mmCIF file of C-alpha atoms in Angstrom:
data_model
loop_
_atom_site.group_PDB
_atom_site.id
_atom_site.type_symbol
_atom_site.label_atom_id
_atom_site.label_comp_id
_atom_site.label_asym_id
_atom_site.label_seq_id
_atom_site.Cartn_x
_atom_site.Cartn_y
_atom_site.Cartn_z
ATOM 1 C CA UNK A 270 217.892 199.476 -152.078
ATOM 2 C CA UNK A 271 217.008 198.045 -148.844
ATOM 3 C CA UNK A 272 220.469 196.036 -148.671
ATOM 4 C CA UNK A 273 222.026 199.206 -149.288
ATOM 5 C CA UNK A 274 220.536 201.100 -146.581
ATOM 6 C CA UNK A 275 220.882 197.913 -144.285
ATOM 7 C CA UNK A 276 224.874 198.613 -145.053
ATOM 8 C CA UNK A 277 224.860 202.098 -144.442
ATOM 9 C CA UNK A 278 222.976 201.663 -141.379
ATOM 10 C CA UNK A 279 225.850 199.063 -140.117
ATOM 11 C CA UNK A 280 228.595 201.455 -141.262
ATOM 12 C CA UNK A 281 227.121 204.828 -139.307
ATOM 13 C CA UNK A 282 227.127 202.511 -136.239
ATOM 14 C CA UNK A 283 230.659 201.268 -136.680
ATOM 15 C CA UNK A 284 231.564 204.781 -137.313
ATOM 16 C CA UNK A 285 230.003 205.575 -133.733
ATOM 17 C CA UNK A 286 231.815 202.858 -132.057
ATOM 18 C CA UNK A 287 234.923 203.802 -133.566
ATOM 19 C CA UNK A 288 234.523 207.236 -132.724
ATOM 20 C CA UNK A 289 233.665 206.234 -128.837
ATOM 21 C CA UNK A 290 236.710 203.911 -128.493
ATOM 22 C CA UNK A 291 239.226 206.591 -130.020
ATOM 23 C CA UNK A 292 239.359 209.073 -127.292
ATOM 24 C CA UNK A 293 240.384 205.807 -125.095
ATOM 25 C CA UNK A 294 243.086 204.669 -127.564
ATOM 26 C CA UNK A 295 244.583 208.521 -128.062
ATOM 27 C CA UNK A 296 244.440 208.629 -124.194
ATOM 28 C CA UNK A 297 246.526 205.320 -124.053
ATOM 29 C CA UNK A 298 248.984 206.453 -126.521
ATOM 30 C CA UNK A 299 249.639 209.808 -125.285
ATOM 31 C CA UNK A 300 250.232 208.439 -121.765
ATOM 32 C CA UNK A 301 252.539 205.936 -123.456
ATOM 33 C CA UNK A 302 254.420 209.130 -125.094
ATOM 34 C CA UNK A 303 254.805 210.747 -121.909
ATOM 35 C CA UNK A 304 256.422 207.799 -120.333
ATOM 36 C CA UNK A 305 258.908 207.269 -123.019
ATOM 37 C CA UNK A 306 259.518 210.992 -122.868
ATOM 38 C CA UNK A 307 260.124 210.945 -119.370
ATOM 39 C CA UNK A 308 262.011 207.990 -119.078
ATOM 40 C CA UNK A 309 264.226 209.367 -122.107
ATOM 41 C CA UNK A 310 264.750 212.572 -120.230
ATOM 42 C CA UNK A 311 265.666 210.578 -116.857
ATOM 43 C CA UNK A 312 268.273 208.386 -118.736
ATOM 44 C CA UNK A 313 269.750 211.627 -120.459
ATOM 45 C CA UNK A 314 270.064 212.963 -117.069
ATOM 46 C CA UNK A 315 271.653 210.467 -115.139
ATOM 47 C CA UNK A 316 274.271 209.632 -118.423
ATOM 48 C CA UNK A 317 274.952 213.353 -118.514
ATOM 49 C CA UNK A 318 275.601 213.259 -114.643
ATOM 50 C CA UNK A 319 277.758 210.291 -115.006
ATOM 51 C CA UNK A 320 279.724 211.754 -118.022
ATOM 52 C CA UNK A 321 280.585 215.176 -116.064
ATOM 53 C CA UNK A 322 281.872 213.207 -113.259
ATOM 54 C CA UNK A 323 284.057 211.308 -115.169
ATOM 55 C CA UNK A 324 285.282 213.906 -117.287
ATOM 56 C CA UNK A 325 285.646 216.083 -114.154
ATOM 57 C CA UNK A 326 288.036 213.329 -112.376
ATOM 58 C CA UNK A 327 289.982 212.776 -115.948
ATOM 59 C CA UNK A 328 290.364 216.643 -116.696
ATOM 60 C CA UNK A 329 290.538 218.348 -113.511
ATOM 61 C CA UNK A 330 294.007 217.334 -111.510
ATOM 62 C CA UNK A 331 293.820 217.298 -107.505
ATOM 63 C CA UNK A 332 294.681 220.915 -106.190
ATOM 64 C CA UNK A 333 297.351 220.624 -103.791
ATOM 65 C CA UNK A 334 300.040 218.047 -103.055
ATOM 66 C CA UNK A 335 302.062 218.220 -99.628
ATOM 67 C CA UNK A 336 304.939 216.218 -98.384
ATOM 68 C CA UNK A 337 306.828 216.760 -94.929
ATOM 69 C CA UNK A 338 310.346 217.668 -94.600
ATOM 70 C CA UNK A 339 312.749 215.890 -92.404
ATOM 71 C CA UNK A 340 316.064 217.902 -92.372
ATOM 72 C CA UNK A 341 319.172 216.535 -91.397
ATOM 73 C CA UNK A 342 321.818 218.843 -89.455
ATOM 74 C CA UNK A 343 325.427 217.742 -90.318
ATOM 75 C CA UNK A 344 328.389 219.661 -90.867
ATOM 76 C CA UNK A 345 328.262 219.987 -94.318
ATOM 77 C CA UNK A 346 325.054 221.371 -94.534
ATOM 78 C CA UNK A 347 321.143 221.279 -93.656
ATOM 79 C CA UNK A 348 319.185 218.933 -95.994
ATOM 80 C CA UNK A 349 316.648 216.362 -96.502
ATOM 81 C CA UNK A 350 314.903 213.728 -99.081
ATOM 82 C CA UNK A 351 311.374 214.269 -99.742
ATOM 83 C CA UNK A 352 309.077 211.807 -101.004
ATOM 84 C CA UNK A 353 305.818 212.351 -102.682
ATOM 85 C CA UNK A 354 304.799 208.940 -103.725
ATOM 86 C CA UNK A 355 305.040 205.880 -102.288
ATOM 87 C CA UNK A 356 306.315 204.069 -105.251
ATOM 88 C CA UNK A 357 308.889 205.325 -107.756
ATOM 89 C CA UNK A 358 306.897 204.613 -110.910
ATOM 90 C CA UNK A 359 303.662 206.536 -109.801
ATOM 91 C CA UNK A 360 303.179 209.527 -111.829
ATOM 92 C CA UNK A 361 300.961 212.010 -109.543
ATOM 93 C CA UNK A 362 301.331 215.258 -111.552
ATOM 94 C CA UNK A 363 299.422 216.537 -114.330
ATOM 95 C CA UNK A 364 301.840 217.068 -117.630
ATOM 96 C CA UNK A 365 299.475 219.946 -118.997
ATOM 97 C CA UNK A 366 299.080 221.695 -115.705
ATOM 98 C CA UNK A 367 301.086 224.602 -114.076
ATOM 99 C CA UNK A 368 302.260 224.296 -110.939
ATOM 100 C CA UNK A 369 303.445 226.223 -108.174
ATOM 101 C CA UNK A 370 306.132 224.837 -105.572
ATOM 102 C CA UNK A 371 307.095 226.645 -101.665
ATOM 103 C CA UNK A 372 308.749 225.362 -98.797
ATOM 104 C CA UNK A 373 306.758 226.027 -95.559
ATOM 105 C CA UNK A 374 309.189 226.324 -92.262
ATOM 106 C CA UNK A 375 307.527 226.675 -88.655
ATOM 107 C CA UNK A 376 310.834 228.443 -86.718
ATOM 108 C CA UNK A 377 311.010 229.428 -83.584
ATOM 109 C CA UNK A 378 311.547 233.439 -83.038
ATOM 110 C CA UNK A 379 314.800 232.835 -81.072
ATOM 111 C CA UNK A 380 318.098 234.827 -80.812
ATOM 112 C CA UNK A 381 319.798 232.110 -82.749
ATOM 113 C CA UNK A 382 317.645 232.281 -85.562
ATOM 114 C CA UNK A 383 317.360 236.174 -85.303
ATOM 115 C CA UNK A 384 321.441 235.937 -85.949
ATOM 116 C CA UNK A 385 321.257 233.738 -89.124
ATOM 117 C CA UNK A 386 319.871 236.733 -91.048
ATOM 118 C CA UNK A 387 319.683 235.668 -94.758
ATOM 119 C CA UNK A 388 320.013 231.981 -95.633
ATOM 120 C CA UNK A 389 319.359 230.134 -98.775
ATOM 121 C CA UNK A 390 316.675 227.383 -99.770
ATOM 122 C CA UNK A 391 317.777 224.862 -102.826
ATOM 123 C CA UNK A 392 315.116 222.952 -104.086
ATOM 124 C CA UNK A 393 315.745 219.978 -106.797
ATOM 125 C CA UNK A 394 312.414 218.133 -108.097
ATOM 126 C CA UNK A 395 313.748 214.693 -109.649
ATOM 127 C CA UNK A 396 312.584 211.848 -111.620
ATOM 128 C CA UNK A 397 312.408 208.215 -110.114
ATOM 129 C CA UNK A 398 316.174 208.007 -111.601
ATOM 130 C CA UNK A 399 317.467 210.520 -109.519
ATOM 131 C CA UNK A 400 317.867 213.296 -112.086
ATOM 132 C CA UNK A 401 316.993 216.844 -111.804
ATOM 133 C CA UNK A 402 313.814 218.185 -113.801
ATOM 134 C CA UNK A 403 313.345 221.286 -111.899
ATOM 135 C CA UNK A 404 316.034 223.206 -109.945
ATOM 136 C CA UNK A 405 315.359 226.487 -107.685
ATOM 137 C CA UNK A 406 317.106 228.491 -105.161
ATOM 138 C CA UNK A 407 315.702 231.555 -103.005
ATOM 139 C CA UNK A 408 317.057 233.617 -100.046
ATOM 140 C CA UNK A 409 314.688 233.965 -97.090
ATOM 141 C CA UNK A 410 315.148 235.404 -93.550
ATOM 142 C CA UNK A 411 312.607 235.578 -90.414
ATOM 143 C CA UNK A 412 310.683 238.939 -90.539
ATOM 144 C CA UNK A 413 312.415 241.851 -88.757
ATOM 145 C CA UNK A 414 310.854 242.949 -85.429
ATOM 146 C CA UNK A 415 312.340 245.862 -83.421
ATOM 147 C CA UNK A 416 312.905 244.956 -79.649
ATOM 148 C CA UNK A 417 309.746 247.688 -78.340
ATOM 149 C CA UNK A 418 307.604 245.566 -80.788
ATOM 150 C CA UNK A 419 308.556 242.115 -79.502
ATOM 151 C CA UNK A 420 308.175 243.336 -75.797
ATOM 152 C CA UNK A 421 304.660 244.637 -76.127
ATOM 153 C CA UNK A 422 303.693 241.603 -78.424
ATOM 154 C CA UNK A 423 305.389 239.655 -75.144
ATOM 155 C CA UNK A 424 302.913 241.635 -73.045
ATOM 156 C CA UNK A 425 300.036 241.535 -74.674
ATOM 157 C CA UNK A 426 300.257 237.513 -75.375
ATOM 158 C CA UNK A 427 301.604 237.028 -71.756
ATOM 159 C CA UNK A 428 298.733 234.786 -70.157
ATOM 160 C CA UNK A 429 298.005 232.445 -73.805
ATOM 161 C CA UNK A 430 301.984 232.167 -73.231
ATOM 162 C CA UNK A 431 302.325 231.220 -69.439
ATOM 163 C CA UNK A 432 299.238 228.689 -69.984
ATOM 164 C CA UNK A 433 300.966 227.120 -73.381
ATOM 165 C CA UNK A 434 298.149 228.040 -75.383
ATOM 166 C CA UNK A 435 300.582 229.935 -77.664
ATOM 167 C CA UNK A 436 304.400 230.093 -78.710
ATOM 168 C CA UNK A 437 306.918 232.562 -79.838
ATOM 169 C CA UNK A 438 307.078 230.929 -83.548
ATOM 170 C CA UNK A 439 306.198 231.987 -86.881
ATOM 171 C CA UNK A 440 305.705 230.633 -90.389
ATOM 172 C CA UNK A 441 308.300 231.191 -93.045
ATOM 173 C CA UNK A 442 306.371 230.906 -96.740
ATOM 174 C CA UNK A 443 309.459 230.491 -99.274
ATOM 175 C CA UNK A 444 307.813 230.536 -102.906
ATOM 176 C CA UNK A 445 310.799 228.374 -104.897
ATOM 177 C CA UNK A 446 308.901 227.590 -108.225
ATOM 178 C CA UNK A 447 306.271 229.465 -110.454
ATOM 179 C CA UNK A 448 304.575 227.773 -113.332
ATOM 180 C CA UNK A 449 306.600 224.358 -113.447
ATOM 181 C CA UNK A 450 305.252 221.670 -115.509
ATOM 182 C CA UNK A 451 305.573 217.825 -115.327
ATOM 183 C CA UNK A 452 307.301 215.752 -118.218
ATOM 184 C CA UNK A 453 305.628 212.728 -119.405
ATOM 185 C CA UNK A 454 308.605 210.786 -120.259
ATOM 186 C CA UNK A 455 310.156 212.032 -116.797
ATOM 187 C CA UNK A 456 307.680 212.299 -114.212
ATOM 188 C CA UNK A 457 308.671 214.105 -110.784
ATOM 189 C CA UNK A 458 308.570 211.570 -107.980
ATOM 190 C CA UNK A 459 310.475 213.384 -105.054
ATOM 191 C CA UNK A 460 312.376 216.344 -104.426
ATOM 192 C CA UNK A 461 315.932 217.243 -102.300
ATOM 193 C CA UNK A 462 315.597 220.376 -100.107
ATOM 194 C CA UNK A 463 318.952 221.909 -98.951
ATOM 195 C CA UNK A 464 318.985 225.140 -96.384
ATOM 196 C CA UNK A 465 322.650 227.008 -96.386
ATOM 197 C CA UNK A 466 322.718 227.611 -92.696
ATOM 198 C CA UNK A 467 321.246 225.548 -89.945
ATOM 199 C CA UNK A 468 318.149 227.336 -89.293
ATOM 200 C CA UNK A 469 316.015 225.860 -86.173
ATOM 201 C CA UNK A 470 312.702 224.643 -87.351
ATOM 202 C CA UNK A 471 309.760 223.031 -85.366
ATOM 203 C CA UNK A 472 308.610 221.538 -88.702
ATOM 204 C CA UNK A 473 308.883 221.964 -92.636
ATOM 205 C CA UNK A 474 307.111 220.829 -95.789
ATOM 206 C CA UNK A 475 306.892 220.904 -99.419
ATOM 207 C CA UNK A 476 303.968 222.293 -101.093
ATOM 208 C CA UNK A 477 302.935 221.402 -104.356
ATOM 209 C CA UNK A 478 299.876 223.384 -105.490
ATOM 210 C CA UNK A 479 297.952 223.650 -109.330
ATOM 211 C CA UNK A 480 297.731 226.767 -110.722
ATOM 212 C CA UNK A 481 294.083 226.518 -112.400
ATOM 213 C CA UNK A 482 293.208 228.682 -115.414
ATOM 214 C CA UNK A 483 290.478 228.436 -118.282
ATOM 215 C CA UNK A 484 288.100 225.670 -118.076
ATOM 216 C CA UNK A 485 289.522 224.086 -115.103
ATOM 217 C CA UNK A 486 289.211 227.299 -113.389
ATOM 218 C CA UNK A 487 285.742 227.198 -113.561
ATOM 219 C CA UNK A 488 285.167 223.529 -112.822
ATOM 220 C CA UNK A 489 286.958 223.705 -109.786
ATOM 221 C CA UNK A 490 286.149 227.016 -108.124
ATOM 222 C CA UNK A 491 282.602 227.377 -109.608
ATOM 223 C CA UNK A 492 281.437 223.318 -109.388
ATOM 224 C CA UNK A 493 277.872 223.440 -109.363
ATOM 225 C CA UNK A 494 277.102 226.347 -111.878
ATOM 226 C CA UNK A 495 279.287 224.778 -114.353
ATOM 227 C CA UNK A 496 278.006 221.504 -113.804
ATOM 228 C CA UNK A 497 274.588 222.443 -114.453
ATOM 229 C CA UNK A 498 275.479 224.112 -117.748
ATOM 230 C CA UNK A 499 277.219 220.843 -118.778
ATOM 231 C CA UNK A 500 274.533 218.604 -117.760
ATOM 232 C CA UNK A 501 271.854 220.465 -119.634
ATOM 233 C CA UNK A 502 274.144 220.889 -122.874
ATOM 234 C CA UNK A 503 274.510 217.301 -122.528
ATOM 235 C CA UNK A 504 270.855 216.298 -122.093
ATOM 236 C CA UNK A 505 269.736 218.787 -124.709
ATOM 237 C CA UNK A 506 272.087 217.250 -127.315
ATOM 238 C CA UNK A 507 271.044 213.529 -126.584
ATOM 239 C CA UNK A 508 267.148 214.508 -126.615
ATOM 240 C CA UNK A 509 268.017 216.336 -130.086
ATOM 241 C CA UNK A 510 269.822 212.922 -131.264
ATOM 242 C CA UNK A 511 267.411 210.586 -129.671
ATOM 243 C CA UNK A 512 264.542 212.698 -131.560
ATOM 244 C CA UNK A 513 266.334 212.578 -135.043
ATOM 245 C CA UNK A 514 266.883 208.875 -134.637
ATOM 246 C CA UNK A 515 263.520 208.234 -133.704
ATOM 247 C CA UNK A 516 262.240 210.221 -136.695
ATOM 248 C CA UNK A 517 264.386 208.207 -139.081
ATOM 249 C CA UNK A 518 263.372 204.737 -137.520
ATOM 250 C CA UNK A 519 259.641 205.801 -137.780
ATOM 251 C CA UNK A 520 260.425 206.968 -141.601
ATOM 252 C CA UNK A 521 262.126 203.239 -142.226
ATOM 253 C CA UNK A 522 258.860 201.249 -140.534
ATOM 254 C CA UNK A 523 256.773 203.664 -142.846
ATOM 255 C CA UNK A 524 258.706 202.733 -146.044
ATOM 256 C CA UNK A 525 258.818 199.103 -145.441
ATOM 257 C CA UNK A 526 255.091 198.841 -144.462
ATOM 258 C CA UNK A 527 254.210 200.843 -147.731
ATOM 259 C CA UNK A 528 254.455 198.433 -150.547
ATOM 260 C CA UNK A 529 251.785 196.273 -148.923
ATOM 261 C CA UNK A 530 249.087 199.007 -150.677
ATOM 262 C CA UNK A 531 249.902 199.209 -153.800
ATOM 263 C CA UNK A 532 249.297 195.412 -153.984
ATOM 264 C CA UNK A 533 246.116 195.477 -152.548
ATOM 265 C CA UNK A 534 245.305 198.278 -155.299
ATOM 266 C CA UNK A 535 246.516 196.050 -157.867
ATOM 267 C CA UNK A 536 244.306 193.383 -156.797
ATOM 268 C CA UNK A 537 241.578 195.595 -156.841
ATOM 269 C CA UNK A 538 242.473 196.856 -160.511
ATOM 270 C CA UNK A 539 243.119 193.166 -161.057
ATOM 271 C CA UNK A 540 239.506 192.476 -160.417
ATOM 272 C CA UNK A 541 237.770 195.691 -162.025
ATOM 273 C CA UNK A 542 239.820 194.662 -165.588
ATOM 274 C CA UNK A 543 238.611 191.198 -165.073
ATOM 275 C CA UNK A 544 235.214 192.146 -164.930
ATOM 276 C CA UNK A 545 235.803 194.755 -167.667
ATOM 277 C CA UNK A 546 236.717 191.773 -170.096
ATOM 278 C CA UNK A 547 233.837 190.051 -169.232
ATOM 279 C CA UNK A 548 231.432 192.629 -170.103
ATOM 280 C CA UNK A 549 233.188 193.158 -173.310
ATOM 281 C CA UNK A 550 232.747 189.727 -174.101
ATOM 282 C CA UNK A 551 229.060 189.710 -173.602
ATOM 283 C CA UNK A 552 228.824 192.909 -175.746
ATOM 284 C CA UNK A 553 230.923 191.239 -178.468
ATOM 285 C CA UNK A 554 228.334 188.072 -178.665
ATOM 286 C CA UNK A 555 225.557 190.201 -179.389
ATOM 287 C CA UNK A 556 224.145 189.427 -175.630
ATOM 288 C CA UNK A 557 222.499 192.900 -173.581
ATOM 289 C CA UNK A 558 223.190 192.484 -170.098
ATOM 290 C CA UNK A 559 221.937 195.071 -168.729
ATOM 291 C CA UNK A 560 223.483 196.329 -165.173
ATOM 292 C CA UNK A 561 221.326 197.587 -162.610
ATOM 293 C CA UNK A 562 222.406 201.315 -162.172
ATOM 294 C CA UNK A 563 222.687 202.438 -158.640
ATOM 295 C CA UNK A 564 222.060 206.186 -158.233
ATOM 296 C CA UNK A 565 225.656 207.850 -156.908
ATOM 297 C CA UNK A 566 225.366 208.596 -153.243
ATOM 298 C CA UNK A 567 227.055 211.704 -152.147
ATOM 299 C CA UNK A 568 229.139 211.506 -148.799
ATOM 300 C CA UNK A 569 232.067 209.697 -147.261
ATOM 301 C CA UNK A 570 234.634 207.041 -148.873
ATOM 302 C CA UNK A 571 232.972 204.449 -146.613
ATOM 303 C CA UNK A 572 229.609 205.072 -148.205
ATOM 304 C CA UNK A 573 230.727 204.587 -151.553
ATOM 305 C CA UNK A 574 232.785 201.489 -150.424
ATOM 306 C CA UNK A 575 229.678 199.862 -149.354
ATOM 307 C CA UNK A 576 227.747 201.065 -152.464
ATOM 308 C CA UNK A 577 230.397 199.375 -154.407
ATOM 309 C CA UNK A 578 230.354 195.988 -152.540
ATOM 310 C CA UNK A 579 226.220 196.218 -152.945
ATOM 311 C CA UNK A 580 226.972 196.157 -156.788
ATOM 312 C CA UNK A 581 229.269 193.156 -156.623
ATOM 313 C CA UNK A 582 227.219 191.408 -154.424
ATOM 314 C CA UNK A 583 223.853 192.001 -156.314
ATOM 315 C CA UNK A 584 223.350 189.349 -159.249
ATOM 316 C CA UNK A 585 222.728 190.449 -162.873
ATOM 317 C CA UNK A 586 219.600 189.542 -164.721
ATOM 318 C CA UNK A 587 221.721 187.018 -166.802
ATOM 319 C CA UNK A 588 222.471 185.596 -163.981
ATOM 320 C CA UNK A 589 218.964 185.504 -162.683
ATOM 321 C CA UNK A 590 217.711 184.025 -165.702
ATOM 322 C CA UNK A 591 220.566 181.279 -165.803
ATOM 323 C CA UNK A 592 219.611 180.229 -161.811
ATOM 324 C CA UNK A 593 215.679 180.483 -163.546
ATOM 325 C CA UNK A 594 216.800 177.887 -166.076
ATOM 326 C CA UNK A 595 216.305 174.182 -165.154
ATOM 327 C CA UNK A 596 219.089 171.867 -165.113
ATOM 328 C CA UNK A 597 218.341 170.300 -168.556
ATOM 329 C CA UNK A 598 218.709 173.534 -170.558
ATOM 330 C CA UNK A 599 221.342 175.056 -171.697
ATOM 331 C CA UNK A 600 220.281 178.673 -172.452
ATOM 332 C CA UNK A 601 219.152 181.668 -170.575
ATOM 333 C CA UNK A 602 215.167 182.215 -170.590
ATOM 334 C CA UNK A 603 216.042 185.774 -171.799
ATOM 335 C CA UNK A 604 217.659 184.085 -174.822
ATOM 336 C CA UNK A 605 215.009 181.755 -175.195
ATOM 337 C CA UNK A 606 212.310 184.779 -175.691
ATOM 338 C CA UNK A 607 214.398 186.197 -178.032
ATOM 339 C CA UNK A 608 214.653 183.123 -180.339
ATOM 340 C CA UNK A 609 210.844 182.287 -180.265
ATOM 341 C CA UNK A 610 210.464 186.021 -181.028
ATOM 342 C CA UNK A 611 212.549 185.977 -184.109
ATOM 343 C CA UNK A 612 211.140 182.778 -185.346
ATOM 344 C CA UNK A 613 207.577 184.601 -185.197
ATOM 345 C CA UNK A 614 208.765 187.293 -187.112
ATOM 346 C CA UNK A 615 209.983 184.898 -190.135
ATOM 347 C CA UNK A 616 206.668 183.012 -190.161
#
């Protein structure tokens, strides 16, 4: 009993030590988990932002392409060749995007241009082999202003006109194509522009502008809200997938570590079975080996385990008798006593 009390006291001290060290281990584990979660969130945000940037670059094309037009005045008409790309094999338009094409003319408000009246503007968008992909022709003319309006405008702008800060010119915007699509096998590389009359111009340019709709419209004109929504959704999906993967790996690790416990239980059961076989052998030989009974101790499993160890380590009466027998004797002292008692009864 004294040995059992000592074991119980040692077990209680061990429990108190473990209880004091548990908060430290719990705090370290919590800090490690917070660090891992923070690293996972940062990695998810960075990867989502990079993924959105790559998706934006691949999905949203350039809004506007503009090329200058150098008109050539000849006897048979006014025309110009316009090149959009430096190399003929380069593809600069998206095949899934609709475009509008327009010609912008910077013309002086001269009497010659007013006298021309209506003139035709022709446009051909061609591929690298010179074949026409889109063709259009539209009418245009200078905006009409009466003599009185022109005189009043000249009077109001007299000082800027005299100082050279303004000029008597206007811009003509001529829409030529609406919702034009590029072709995959015959991409547009250059254009041909022609005017039916020799219009006096300061400058001219062809403008190709994308007509965004749907997701491209939101991604271009509402860039920050769309980016926030996309990144938040991507981060949420990545965290969910990471949590699922972590749970699966943890379950797999526990399943791999689980078979070690049954082997220990099997060894314990084998020891108990061996002890039972030894006890049954003693009983069958007619030798009583009373085992000291230890009162059942209520409490935690640790107390019951310590009591079991104490019972296993305590020597039995038969073992004690065998230890007390001299080396020359072959029977325990208890058996010798019983044999002498039987001889006395026979006499």
